[in-house]
XYZ file of N, CA and C in Angstrom:
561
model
N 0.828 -1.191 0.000
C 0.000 0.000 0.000
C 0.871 1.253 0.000
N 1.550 1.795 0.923
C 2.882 2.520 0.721
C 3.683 2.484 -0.239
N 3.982 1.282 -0.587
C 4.854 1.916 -2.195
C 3.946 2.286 -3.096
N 2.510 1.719 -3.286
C 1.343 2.231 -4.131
C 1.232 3.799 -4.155
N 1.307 4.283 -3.255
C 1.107 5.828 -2.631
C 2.577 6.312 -3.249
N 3.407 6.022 -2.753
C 4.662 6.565 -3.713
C 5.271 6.250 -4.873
N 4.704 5.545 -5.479
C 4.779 5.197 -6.441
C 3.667 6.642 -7.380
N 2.351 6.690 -7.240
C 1.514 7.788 -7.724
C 2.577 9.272 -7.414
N 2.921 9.329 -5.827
C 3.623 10.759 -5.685
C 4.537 10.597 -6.725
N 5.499 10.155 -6.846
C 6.417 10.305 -7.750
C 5.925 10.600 -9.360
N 4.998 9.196 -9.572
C 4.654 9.999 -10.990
C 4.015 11.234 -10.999
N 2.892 11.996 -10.277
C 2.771 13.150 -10.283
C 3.619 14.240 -10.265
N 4.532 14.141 -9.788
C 6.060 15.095 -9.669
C 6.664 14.832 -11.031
N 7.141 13.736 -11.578
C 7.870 13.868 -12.988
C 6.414 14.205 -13.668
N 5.124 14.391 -13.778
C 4.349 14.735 -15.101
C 4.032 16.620 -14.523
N 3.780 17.036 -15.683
C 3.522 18.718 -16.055
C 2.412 18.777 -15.407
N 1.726 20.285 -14.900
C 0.560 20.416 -14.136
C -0.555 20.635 -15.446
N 0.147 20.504 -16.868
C -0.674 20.657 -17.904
C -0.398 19.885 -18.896
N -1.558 18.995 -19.410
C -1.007 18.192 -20.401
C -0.985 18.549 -21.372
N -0.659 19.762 -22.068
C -0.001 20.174 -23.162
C 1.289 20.716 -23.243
N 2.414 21.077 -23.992
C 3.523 21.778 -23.913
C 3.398 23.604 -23.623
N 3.913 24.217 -23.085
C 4.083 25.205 -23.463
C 5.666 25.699 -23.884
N 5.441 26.647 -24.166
C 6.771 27.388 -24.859
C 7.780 27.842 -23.229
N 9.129 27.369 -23.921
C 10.303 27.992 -22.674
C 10.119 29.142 -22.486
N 10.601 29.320 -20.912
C 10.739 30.847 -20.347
C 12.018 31.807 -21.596
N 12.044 32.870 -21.299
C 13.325 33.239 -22.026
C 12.502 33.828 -23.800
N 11.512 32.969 -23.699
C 11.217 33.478 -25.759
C 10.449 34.432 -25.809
N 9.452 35.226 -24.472
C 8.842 36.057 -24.778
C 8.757 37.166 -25.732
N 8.257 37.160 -26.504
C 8.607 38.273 -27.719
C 9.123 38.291 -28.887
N 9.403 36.336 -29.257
C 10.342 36.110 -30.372
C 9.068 36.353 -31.107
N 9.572 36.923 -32.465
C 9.043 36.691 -33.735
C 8.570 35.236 -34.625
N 7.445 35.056 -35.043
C 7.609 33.367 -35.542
C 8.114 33.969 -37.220
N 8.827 32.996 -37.881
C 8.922 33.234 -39.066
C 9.136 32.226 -39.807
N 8.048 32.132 -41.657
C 8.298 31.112 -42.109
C 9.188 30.961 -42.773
N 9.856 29.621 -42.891
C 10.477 29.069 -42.952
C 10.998 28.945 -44.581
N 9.407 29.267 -45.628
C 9.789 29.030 -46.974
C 10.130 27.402 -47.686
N 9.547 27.395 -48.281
C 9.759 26.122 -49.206
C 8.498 24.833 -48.795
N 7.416 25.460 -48.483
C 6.388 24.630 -48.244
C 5.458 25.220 -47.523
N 4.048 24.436 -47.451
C 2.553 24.796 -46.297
C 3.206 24.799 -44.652
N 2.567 25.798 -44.410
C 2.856 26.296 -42.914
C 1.220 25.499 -42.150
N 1.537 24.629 -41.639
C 0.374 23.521 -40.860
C 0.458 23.916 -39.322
N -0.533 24.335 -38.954
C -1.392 24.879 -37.559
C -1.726 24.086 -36.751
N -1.168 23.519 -35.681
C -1.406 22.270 -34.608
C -1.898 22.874 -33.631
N -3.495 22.867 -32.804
C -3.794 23.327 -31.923
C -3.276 22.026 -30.767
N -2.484 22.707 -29.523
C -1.847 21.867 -28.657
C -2.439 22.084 -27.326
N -3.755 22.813 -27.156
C -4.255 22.328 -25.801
C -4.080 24.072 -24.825
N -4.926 23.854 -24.552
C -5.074 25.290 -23.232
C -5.506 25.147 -21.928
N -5.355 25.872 -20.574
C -6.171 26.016 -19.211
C -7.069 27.068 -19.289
N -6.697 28.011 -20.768
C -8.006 28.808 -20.088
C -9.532 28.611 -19.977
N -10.095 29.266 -19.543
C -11.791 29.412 -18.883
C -12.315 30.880 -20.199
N -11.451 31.756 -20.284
C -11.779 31.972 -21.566
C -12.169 31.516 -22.781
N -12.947 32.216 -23.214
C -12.965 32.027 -24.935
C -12.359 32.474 -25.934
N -11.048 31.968 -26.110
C -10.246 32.899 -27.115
C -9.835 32.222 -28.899
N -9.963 33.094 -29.715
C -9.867 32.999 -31.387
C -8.442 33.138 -31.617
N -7.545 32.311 -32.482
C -6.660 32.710 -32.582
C -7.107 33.346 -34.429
N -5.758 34.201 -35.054
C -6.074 34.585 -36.215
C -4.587 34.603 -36.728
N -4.686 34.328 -38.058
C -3.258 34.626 -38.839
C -3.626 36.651 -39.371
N -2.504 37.463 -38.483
C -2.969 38.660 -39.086
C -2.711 38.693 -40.523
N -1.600 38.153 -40.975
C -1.103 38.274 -42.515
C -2.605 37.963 -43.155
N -3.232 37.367 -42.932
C -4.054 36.629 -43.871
C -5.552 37.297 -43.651
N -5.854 37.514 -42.344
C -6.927 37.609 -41.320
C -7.514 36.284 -41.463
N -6.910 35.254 -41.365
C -7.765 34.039 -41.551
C -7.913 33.548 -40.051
N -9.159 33.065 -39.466
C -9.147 32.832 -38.482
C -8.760 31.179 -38.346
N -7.936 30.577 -37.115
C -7.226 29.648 -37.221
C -7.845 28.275 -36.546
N -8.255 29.176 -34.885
C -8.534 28.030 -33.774
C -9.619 28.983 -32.895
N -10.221 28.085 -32.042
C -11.173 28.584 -31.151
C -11.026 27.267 -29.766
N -10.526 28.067 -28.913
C -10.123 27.142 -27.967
C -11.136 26.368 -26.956
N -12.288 27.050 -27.277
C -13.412 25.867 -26.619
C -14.135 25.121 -27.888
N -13.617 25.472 -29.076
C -14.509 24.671 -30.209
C -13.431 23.673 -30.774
N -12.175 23.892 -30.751
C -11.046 22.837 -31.363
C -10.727 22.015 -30.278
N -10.358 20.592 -30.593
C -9.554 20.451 -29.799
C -8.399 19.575 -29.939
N -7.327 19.321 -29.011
C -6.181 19.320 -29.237
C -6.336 18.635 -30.339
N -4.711 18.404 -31.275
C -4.594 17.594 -32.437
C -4.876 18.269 -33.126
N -5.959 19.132 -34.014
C -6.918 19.458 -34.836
C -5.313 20.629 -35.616
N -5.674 19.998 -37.001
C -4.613 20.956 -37.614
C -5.240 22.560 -38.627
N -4.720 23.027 -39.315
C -4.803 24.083 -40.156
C -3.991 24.256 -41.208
N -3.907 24.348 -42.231
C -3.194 24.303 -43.197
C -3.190 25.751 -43.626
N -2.161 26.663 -43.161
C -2.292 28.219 -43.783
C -1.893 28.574 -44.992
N -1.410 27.857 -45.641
C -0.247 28.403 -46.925
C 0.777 28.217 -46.811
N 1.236 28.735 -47.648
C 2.859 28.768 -48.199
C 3.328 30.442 -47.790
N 4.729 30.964 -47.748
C 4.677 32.197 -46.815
C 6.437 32.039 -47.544
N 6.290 33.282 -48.323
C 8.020 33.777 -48.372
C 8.908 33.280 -47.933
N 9.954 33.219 -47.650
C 10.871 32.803 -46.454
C 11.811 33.819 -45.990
N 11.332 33.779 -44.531
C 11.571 35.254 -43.822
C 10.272 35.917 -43.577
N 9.713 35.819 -43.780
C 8.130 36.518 -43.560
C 8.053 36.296 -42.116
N 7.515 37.481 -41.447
C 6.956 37.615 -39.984
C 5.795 36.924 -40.260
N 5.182 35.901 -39.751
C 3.537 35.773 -39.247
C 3.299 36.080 -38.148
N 2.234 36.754 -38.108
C 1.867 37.927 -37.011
C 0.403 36.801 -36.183
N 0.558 36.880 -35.291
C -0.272 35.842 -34.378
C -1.419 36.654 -33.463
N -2.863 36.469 -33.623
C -3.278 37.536 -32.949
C -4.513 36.365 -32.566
N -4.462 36.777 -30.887
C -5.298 36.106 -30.367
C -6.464 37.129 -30.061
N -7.902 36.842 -29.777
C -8.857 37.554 -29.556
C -9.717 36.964 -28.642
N -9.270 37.558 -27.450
C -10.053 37.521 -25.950
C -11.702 37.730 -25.889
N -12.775 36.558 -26.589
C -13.809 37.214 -26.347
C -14.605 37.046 -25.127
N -14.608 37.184 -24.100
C -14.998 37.150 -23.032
C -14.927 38.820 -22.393
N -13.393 39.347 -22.925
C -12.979 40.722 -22.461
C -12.920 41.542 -23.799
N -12.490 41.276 -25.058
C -12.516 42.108 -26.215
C -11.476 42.618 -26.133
N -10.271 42.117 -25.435
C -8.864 42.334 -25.543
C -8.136 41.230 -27.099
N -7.124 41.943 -27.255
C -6.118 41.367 -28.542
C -5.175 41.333 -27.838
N -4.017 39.904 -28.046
C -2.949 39.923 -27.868
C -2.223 39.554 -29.168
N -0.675 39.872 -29.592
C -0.061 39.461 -30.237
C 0.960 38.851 -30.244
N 1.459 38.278 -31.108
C 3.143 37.588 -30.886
C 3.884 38.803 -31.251
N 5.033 38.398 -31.054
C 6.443 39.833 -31.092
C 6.377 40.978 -29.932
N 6.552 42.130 -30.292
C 6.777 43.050 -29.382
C 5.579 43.090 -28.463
N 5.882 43.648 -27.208
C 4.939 44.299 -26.355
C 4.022 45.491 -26.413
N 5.389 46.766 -27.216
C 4.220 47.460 -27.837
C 2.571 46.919 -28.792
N 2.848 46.003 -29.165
C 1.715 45.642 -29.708
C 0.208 45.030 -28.898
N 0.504 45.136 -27.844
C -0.501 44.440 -26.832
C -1.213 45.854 -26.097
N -2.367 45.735 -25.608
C -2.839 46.898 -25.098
C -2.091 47.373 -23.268
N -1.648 46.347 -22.824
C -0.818 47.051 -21.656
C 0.777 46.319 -22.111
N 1.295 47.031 -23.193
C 2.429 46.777 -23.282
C 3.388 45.686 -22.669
N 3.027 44.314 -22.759
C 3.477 43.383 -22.054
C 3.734 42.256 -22.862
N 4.415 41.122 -23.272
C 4.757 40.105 -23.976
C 3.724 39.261 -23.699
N 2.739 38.784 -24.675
C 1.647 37.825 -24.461
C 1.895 36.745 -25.394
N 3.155 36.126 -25.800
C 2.926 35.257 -26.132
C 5.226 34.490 -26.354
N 4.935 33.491 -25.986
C 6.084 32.854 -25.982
C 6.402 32.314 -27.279
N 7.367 32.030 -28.042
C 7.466 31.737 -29.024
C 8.753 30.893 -29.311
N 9.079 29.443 -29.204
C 10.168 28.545 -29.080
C 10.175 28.039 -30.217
N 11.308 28.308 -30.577
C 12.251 27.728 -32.092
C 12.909 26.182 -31.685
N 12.332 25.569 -32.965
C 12.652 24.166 -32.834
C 11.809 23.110 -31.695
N 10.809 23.555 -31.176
C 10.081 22.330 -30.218
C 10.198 21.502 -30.819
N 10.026 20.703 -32.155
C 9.748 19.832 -32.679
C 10.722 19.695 -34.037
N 11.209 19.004 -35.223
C 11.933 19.283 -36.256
C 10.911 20.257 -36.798
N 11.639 21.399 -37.470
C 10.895 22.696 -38.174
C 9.799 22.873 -37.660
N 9.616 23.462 -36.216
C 8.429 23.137 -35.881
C 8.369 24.453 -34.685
N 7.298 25.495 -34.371
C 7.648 26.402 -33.324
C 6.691 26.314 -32.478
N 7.049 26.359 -31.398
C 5.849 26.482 -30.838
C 5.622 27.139 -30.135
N 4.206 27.946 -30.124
C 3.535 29.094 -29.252
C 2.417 29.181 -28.006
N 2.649 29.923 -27.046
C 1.986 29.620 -25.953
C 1.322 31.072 -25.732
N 0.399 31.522 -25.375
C -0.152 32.752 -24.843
C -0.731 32.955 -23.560
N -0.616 34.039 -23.285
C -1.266 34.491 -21.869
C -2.674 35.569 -22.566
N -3.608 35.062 -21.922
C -5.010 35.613 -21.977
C -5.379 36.756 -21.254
N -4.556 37.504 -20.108
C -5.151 38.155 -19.528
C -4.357 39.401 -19.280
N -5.087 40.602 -19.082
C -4.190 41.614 -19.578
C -3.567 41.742 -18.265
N -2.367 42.380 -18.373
C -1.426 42.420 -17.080
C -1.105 41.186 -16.170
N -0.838 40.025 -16.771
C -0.734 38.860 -16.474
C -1.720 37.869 -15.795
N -1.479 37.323 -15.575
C -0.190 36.607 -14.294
C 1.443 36.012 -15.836
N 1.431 36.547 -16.478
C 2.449 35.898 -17.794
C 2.555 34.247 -17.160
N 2.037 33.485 -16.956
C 2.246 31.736 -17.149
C 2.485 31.173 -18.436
N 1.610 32.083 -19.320
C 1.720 31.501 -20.734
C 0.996 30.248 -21.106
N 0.384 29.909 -19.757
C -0.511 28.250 -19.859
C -2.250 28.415 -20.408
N -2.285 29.999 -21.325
C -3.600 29.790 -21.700
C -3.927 29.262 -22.929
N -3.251 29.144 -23.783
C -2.754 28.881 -25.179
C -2.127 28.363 -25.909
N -1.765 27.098 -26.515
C -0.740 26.531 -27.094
C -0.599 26.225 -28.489
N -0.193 26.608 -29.607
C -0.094 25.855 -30.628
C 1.141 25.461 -31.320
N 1.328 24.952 -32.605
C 2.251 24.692 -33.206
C 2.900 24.730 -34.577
N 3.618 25.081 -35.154
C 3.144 25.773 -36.680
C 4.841 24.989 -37.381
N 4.506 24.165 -38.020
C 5.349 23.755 -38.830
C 5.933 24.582 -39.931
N 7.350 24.589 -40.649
C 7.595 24.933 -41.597
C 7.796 26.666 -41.194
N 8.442 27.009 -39.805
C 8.783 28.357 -39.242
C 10.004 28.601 -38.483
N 10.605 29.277 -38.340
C 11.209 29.474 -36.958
C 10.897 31.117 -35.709
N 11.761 31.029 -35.140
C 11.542 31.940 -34.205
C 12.674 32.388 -33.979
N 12.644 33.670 -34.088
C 13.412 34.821 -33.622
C 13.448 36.405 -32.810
N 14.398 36.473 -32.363
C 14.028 37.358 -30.893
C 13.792 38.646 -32.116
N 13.119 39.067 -31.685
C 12.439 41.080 -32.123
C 13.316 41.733 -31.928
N 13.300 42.636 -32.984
C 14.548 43.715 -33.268
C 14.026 44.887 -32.252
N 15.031 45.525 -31.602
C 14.506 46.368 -30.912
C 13.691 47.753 -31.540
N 12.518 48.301 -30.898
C 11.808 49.311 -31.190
C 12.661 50.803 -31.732
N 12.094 51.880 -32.238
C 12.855 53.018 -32.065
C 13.058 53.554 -30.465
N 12.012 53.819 -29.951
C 12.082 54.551 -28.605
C 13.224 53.545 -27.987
N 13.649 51.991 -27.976
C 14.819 51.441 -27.276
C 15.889 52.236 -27.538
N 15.901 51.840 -29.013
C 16.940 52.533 -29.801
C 17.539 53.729 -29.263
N 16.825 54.540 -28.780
C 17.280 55.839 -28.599
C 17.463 55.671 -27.325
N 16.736 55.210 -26.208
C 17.222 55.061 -24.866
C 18.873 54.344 -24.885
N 18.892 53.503 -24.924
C 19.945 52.882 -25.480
C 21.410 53.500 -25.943
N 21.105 54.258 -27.172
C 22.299 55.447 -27.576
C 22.361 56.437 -26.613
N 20.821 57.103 -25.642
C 21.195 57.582 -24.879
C 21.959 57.778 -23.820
N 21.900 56.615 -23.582
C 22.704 55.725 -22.159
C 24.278 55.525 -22.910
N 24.354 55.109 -24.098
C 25.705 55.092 -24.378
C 25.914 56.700 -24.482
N 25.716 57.600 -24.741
C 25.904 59.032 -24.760
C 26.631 59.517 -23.383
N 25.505 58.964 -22.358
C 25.834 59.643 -21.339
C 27.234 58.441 -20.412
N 27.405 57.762 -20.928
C 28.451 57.159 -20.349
C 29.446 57.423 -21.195
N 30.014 57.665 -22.207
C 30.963 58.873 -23.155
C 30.950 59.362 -22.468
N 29.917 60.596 -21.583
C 30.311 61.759 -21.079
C 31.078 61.213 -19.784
N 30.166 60.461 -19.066
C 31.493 60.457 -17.682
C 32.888 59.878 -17.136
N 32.665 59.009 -18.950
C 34.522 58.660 -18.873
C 35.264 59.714 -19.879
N 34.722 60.963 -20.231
C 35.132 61.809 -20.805
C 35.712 62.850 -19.653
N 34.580 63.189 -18.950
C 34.381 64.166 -17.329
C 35.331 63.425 -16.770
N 35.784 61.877 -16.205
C 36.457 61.616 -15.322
C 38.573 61.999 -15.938
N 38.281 61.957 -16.957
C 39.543 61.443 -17.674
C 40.100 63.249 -17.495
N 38.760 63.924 -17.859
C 39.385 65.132 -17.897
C 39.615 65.620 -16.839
N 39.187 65.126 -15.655
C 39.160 65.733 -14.153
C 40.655 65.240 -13.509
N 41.182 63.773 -14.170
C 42.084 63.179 -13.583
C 43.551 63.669 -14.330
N 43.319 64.166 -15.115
C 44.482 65.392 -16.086
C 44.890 66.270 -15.892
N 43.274 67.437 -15.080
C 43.404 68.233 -14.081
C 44.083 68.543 -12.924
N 44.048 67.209 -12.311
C 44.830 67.027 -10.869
C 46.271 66.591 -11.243
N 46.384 65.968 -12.223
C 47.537 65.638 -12.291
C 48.491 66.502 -12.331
């Protein structure tokens, strides 16, 4: 009876609190991109949310998945897609009438990364996870799919970075400029 009992604890500890994959920590904000040289195929992989959410290909506006009407397994066949092409991922919160997107944060209505995006889960294969709710909790466990024939790559930084960024290099020029000249001074 005791090893019966630990025997269950243990397998509960090695299995996920969700039986679908989601996407690694660390990808928030990658870009998905196809891959070129074939159909880009849409694997819906399973969700926790209590929402009702639509996913959509923006390139296309084709709508993809509906996470209380699909379920897992169920594929999509989007096309064929340049190679290098951004596909733009837009989920639609209807419960709240919020949009989230893949890539930047600017693109979300409280500026926040709503969707994970892991290069290589599978051979040529990416896979995406979303968060449903605005201002988190970021788990990323509301959403999962999978899109063959793509990869993923981290987002080029915005302009406004851009310029923070040079700014900060600006102002650190100045104070190994100020120190160098102060220590010339004394000398």
């Amino acid at each position: 009876m005791k090893l019966a009992k630990f025997a269950a604890v243990a397998l509960a500890a090695s299995t996920s609190a969700y039986a679908f994959p989601i996407a690694a920590p660390g990808t928030e904000g990658f870009l998905v991109i196809a891959g070129g040289g074939g159909d880009i195929i849409a694997t819906y992989e399973g969700n926790s949310a209590s929402y009702s959410n639509d996913l959509y290909l923006v390139n296309t506006g084709a709508f993809v998945f509906n996470n209380h009407a699909n379920s897992p397994g169920d594929t999509v066949n989007l096309g064929s897609f340049a190679a290098g092409t951004e596909l733009v991922f837009r989920m639609h919160v209807n419960n709240t009438g919020y949009d989230y997107f893949t890539g930047p944060a600017s693109r979300n209505p409280d500026d926040h990364f709503h969707a994970r995006v892991e290069d290589n889960w599978a051979p040529n294969t990416t896979l995406v996870s979303f968060e449903d709710l605005f201002n988190g909790p970021f788990d990323y466990n509301d959403l999962s799919f999978s899109f063959t024939n793509t990869r993923a790559t981290p987002s080029v930084p915005e302009p406004a970075t851009w310029a923070m960024m040079l700014l900060g290099f600006a102002g650190v020029g100045y104070l190994t400029y100020r120190r160098k000249r102060q220590a010339t001074t004394l000398a």
